[in-house]
């Protein structure tokens, strides 16, 4: 049985057709690779699987996308539950179109945590753990789009830790998971 099935799936950005009649079955507990040139629709297709395109204005979809034989675009689909079951990991940051704070607090809120003091603490600890707190603490209520360019430029400068996630080059010649150099 296929866990995900696309049947005659078409996706439009306005009048531009990005996905044209996709038919594919993705078996459960199998590895499936989508291979193709840049701009051919791989990421667009993946985003249809958990309805991330719902957040993009001007997108229309026809055909079917099934998860466990249920149409994920049916009117009665619980999108929150769908996204709990189908997670997405992207090569580049792909924040939701809401504030930095709300992007970080989204998961805990989804699981029922709505206490402002707990969310404030969790957001700060999470951003500190990702070495981003100092960079974004003054604009938590702003959209994350402005911080994406800044975050990528920070990558070339040393972070606050010796092996910071924000630092592209090691501050010593030795990587932290290797034995000492002779």
Protein backbone atom coordinates (compact mmCIF):
# COMPACT_ATOMS: atom_id res chain seq x y z
CA UNK A 1 0.00 0.00 0.00
CA UNK A 2 1.21 3.51 -0.81
CA UNK A 3 1.29 5.95 2.09
CA UNK A 4 1.19 8.96 -0.27
CA UNK A 5 -0.48 9.03 -3.67
CA UNK A 6 -0.81 11.89 -6.16
CA UNK A 7 -3.46 11.54 -8.87
CA UNK A 8 -3.54 14.03 -11.75
CA UNK A 9 -2.12 16.68 -9.42
CA UNK A 10 -1.88 20.16 -10.93
CA UNK A 11 -0.62 23.21 -9.04
CA UNK A 12 -0.87 26.77 -10.30
CA UNK A 13 0.76 29.97 -9.08
CA UNK A 14 -1.82 32.30 -10.58
CA UNK A 15 -1.91 31.30 -14.24
CA UNK A 16 1.51 29.57 -14.18
CA UNK A 17 1.21 25.78 -13.98
CA UNK A 18 4.08 24.55 -11.79
CA UNK A 19 2.95 20.91 -11.46
CA UNK A 20 1.38 19.26 -14.49
CA UNK A 21 -0.64 16.09 -13.97
CA UNK A 22 1.57 14.39 -11.38
CA UNK A 23 0.76 10.72 -10.79
CA UNK A 24 2.91 8.91 -8.23
CA UNK A 25 2.57 6.39 -5.44
CA UNK A 26 5.06 6.54 -2.58
CA UNK A 27 5.24 3.28 -0.62
CA UNK A 28 5.36 3.24 3.17
CA UNK A 29 8.73 2.47 4.80
CA UNK A 30 10.59 2.85 1.51
CA UNK A 31 13.06 5.48 0.36
CA UNK A 32 11.86 7.59 -2.56
CA UNK A 33 14.07 10.16 -4.27
CA UNK A 34 12.83 13.10 -6.34
CA UNK A 35 15.55 14.01 -8.79
CA UNK A 36 15.50 16.80 -11.32
CA UNK A 37 16.99 20.14 -12.30
CA UNK A 38 16.53 23.31 -10.31
CA UNK A 39 13.08 24.80 -10.82
CA UNK A 40 11.37 21.63 -12.05
CA UNK A 41 8.89 21.48 -9.14
CA UNK A 42 10.47 19.04 -6.64
CA UNK A 43 10.03 21.34 -3.63
CA UNK A 44 6.64 22.52 -4.86
CA UNK A 45 5.49 18.90 -4.98
CA UNK A 46 6.85 18.18 -1.49
CA UNK A 47 5.06 21.23 -0.11
CA UNK A 48 1.75 19.92 -1.46
CA UNK A 49 2.10 16.82 0.71
CA UNK A 50 1.53 18.72 3.97
CA UNK A 51 -0.36 21.67 2.47
CA UNK A 52 2.37 24.24 2.94
CA UNK A 53 1.11 25.91 -0.23
CA UNK A 54 -2.03 26.87 1.71
CA UNK A 55 0.10 29.72 3.05
CA UNK A 56 0.96 31.06 -0.42
CA UNK A 57 -1.43 33.52 -2.07
CA UNK A 58 -2.60 32.75 -5.59
CA UNK A 59 -1.99 28.99 -5.40
CA UNK A 60 -4.65 26.66 -6.74
CA UNK A 61 -4.52 22.88 -6.82
CA UNK A 62 -6.54 20.33 -8.75
CA UNK A 63 -6.38 16.55 -8.71
CA UNK A 64 -5.82 14.51 -5.58
CA UNK A 65 -3.11 14.16 -2.97
CA UNK A 66 -3.82 11.20 -0.70
CA UNK A 67 -2.20 10.37 2.64
CA UNK A 68 -3.16 6.91 3.89
CA UNK A 69 -5.90 6.92 1.22
CA UNK A 70 -7.49 10.13 2.56
CA UNK A 71 -7.64 13.24 0.37
CA UNK A 72 -5.56 15.83 2.23
CA UNK A 73 -7.28 18.66 0.33
CA UNK A 74 -10.77 17.58 1.44
CA UNK A 75 -12.71 20.30 3.28
CA UNK A 76 -12.83 18.28 6.52
CA UNK A 77 -9.05 17.61 6.68
CA UNK A 78 -7.51 18.64 9.99
CA UNK A 79 -4.44 20.43 8.63
CA UNK A 80 -2.82 20.59 12.08
CA UNK A 81 -3.02 16.81 12.46
CA UNK A 82 -1.83 16.34 8.90
CA UNK A 83 1.27 18.46 9.59
CA UNK A 84 1.89 16.55 12.81
CA UNK A 85 2.10 13.37 10.72
CA UNK A 86 3.95 14.78 7.72
CA UNK A 87 6.93 16.89 8.72
CA UNK A 88 9.14 18.82 6.33
CA UNK A 89 12.86 19.54 6.52
CA UNK A 90 14.34 21.96 4.03
CA UNK A 91 17.86 22.83 2.97
CA UNK A 92 17.22 26.53 3.55
CA UNK A 93 15.13 28.16 6.29
CA UNK A 94 11.48 28.13 5.37
CA UNK A 95 9.62 30.00 8.12
CA UNK A 96 5.87 30.37 8.16
CA UNK A 97 4.56 33.84 7.24
CA UNK A 98 4.31 35.01 10.85
CA UNK A 99 6.67 36.58 13.37
CA UNK A 100 9.95 35.03 14.51
CA UNK A 101 8.39 34.49 17.96
CA UNK A 102 5.31 32.80 16.49
CA UNK A 103 7.43 30.54 14.26
CA UNK A 104 9.37 29.26 17.30
CA UNK A 105 6.26 29.02 19.53
CA UNK A 106 4.18 27.27 16.84
CA UNK A 107 5.03 23.71 17.91
CA UNK A 108 4.45 24.21 21.65
CA UNK A 109 1.16 26.01 20.95
CA UNK A 110 0.13 23.15 18.67
CA UNK A 111 0.62 20.81 21.64
CA UNK A 112 -1.47 22.98 23.97
CA UNK A 113 1.07 25.27 25.66
CA UNK A 114 -0.42 28.77 25.64
CA UNK A 115 1.15 30.22 28.80
CA UNK A 116 2.93 33.41 27.77
CA UNK A 117 5.65 33.15 30.42
CA UNK A 118 6.49 29.56 29.44
CA UNK A 119 6.45 30.39 25.73
CA UNK A 120 8.65 33.46 26.28
CA UNK A 121 11.20 31.33 28.12
CA UNK A 122 11.04 28.54 25.56
CA UNK A 123 11.46 30.94 22.62
CA UNK A 124 14.48 32.58 24.26
CA UNK A 125 16.13 29.25 25.16
CA UNK A 126 15.49 27.87 21.66
CA UNK A 127 16.96 30.91 19.95
CA UNK A 128 19.93 30.93 22.33
CA UNK A 129 20.50 27.24 21.58
CA UNK A 130 20.57 28.04 17.87
CA UNK A 131 22.94 30.98 18.51
CA UNK A 132 20.34 33.42 17.14
CA UNK A 133 19.03 35.17 20.26
CA UNK A 134 21.46 38.08 20.14
CA UNK A 135 20.68 38.65 16.49
CA UNK A 136 16.87 38.57 16.67
CA UNK A 137 15.87 39.40 20.26
CA UNK A 138 14.91 42.98 19.34
CA UNK A 139 12.62 41.97 16.47
CA UNK A 140 10.79 38.87 17.71
CA UNK A 141 7.42 40.26 16.64
CA UNK A 142 8.60 41.00 13.09
CA UNK A 143 8.40 38.68 10.11
CA UNK A 144 11.39 36.35 9.79
CA UNK A 145 12.00 37.20 6.13
CA UNK A 146 14.16 40.21 7.01
CA UNK A 147 16.41 38.07 9.18
CA UNK A 148 17.14 35.40 6.55
CA UNK A 149 19.69 37.46 4.66
CA UNK A 150 21.27 38.62 7.89
CA UNK A 151 21.52 35.07 9.20
CA UNK A 152 23.27 33.83 6.07
CA UNK A 153 25.79 36.67 6.20
CA UNK A 154 26.55 35.91 9.85
CA UNK A 155 27.65 32.47 8.75
CA UNK A 156 31.09 33.72 7.71
CA UNK A 157 31.89 35.39 11.02
CA UNK A 158 32.84 33.55 14.19
CA UNK A 159 29.90 32.71 16.42
CA UNK A 160 29.83 32.97 20.18
CA UNK A 161 30.94 29.35 20.62
CA UNK A 162 34.09 27.67 19.37
CA UNK A 163 32.04 25.39 17.10
CA UNK A 164 28.96 27.49 16.58
CA UNK A 165 26.23 26.42 14.14
CA UNK A 166 26.47 30.00 12.84
CA UNK A 167 30.13 29.62 11.97
CA UNK A 168 31.03 28.07 8.61
CA UNK A 169 34.73 27.70 9.32
CA UNK A 170 36.28 26.28 12.44
CA UNK A 171 38.14 28.67 14.72
CA UNK A 172 40.88 26.02 14.89
CA UNK A 173 42.11 23.59 12.23
CA UNK A 174 40.56 20.65 14.03
CA UNK A 175 36.90 19.71 13.81
CA UNK A 176 35.33 19.02 17.22
CA UNK A 177 34.53 15.36 16.49
CA UNK A 178 38.06 14.38 15.46
CA UNK A 179 41.17 13.36 17.39
CA UNK A 180 43.76 16.05 18.15
CA UNK A 181 46.14 16.88 15.30
CA UNK A 182 49.76 15.68 15.75
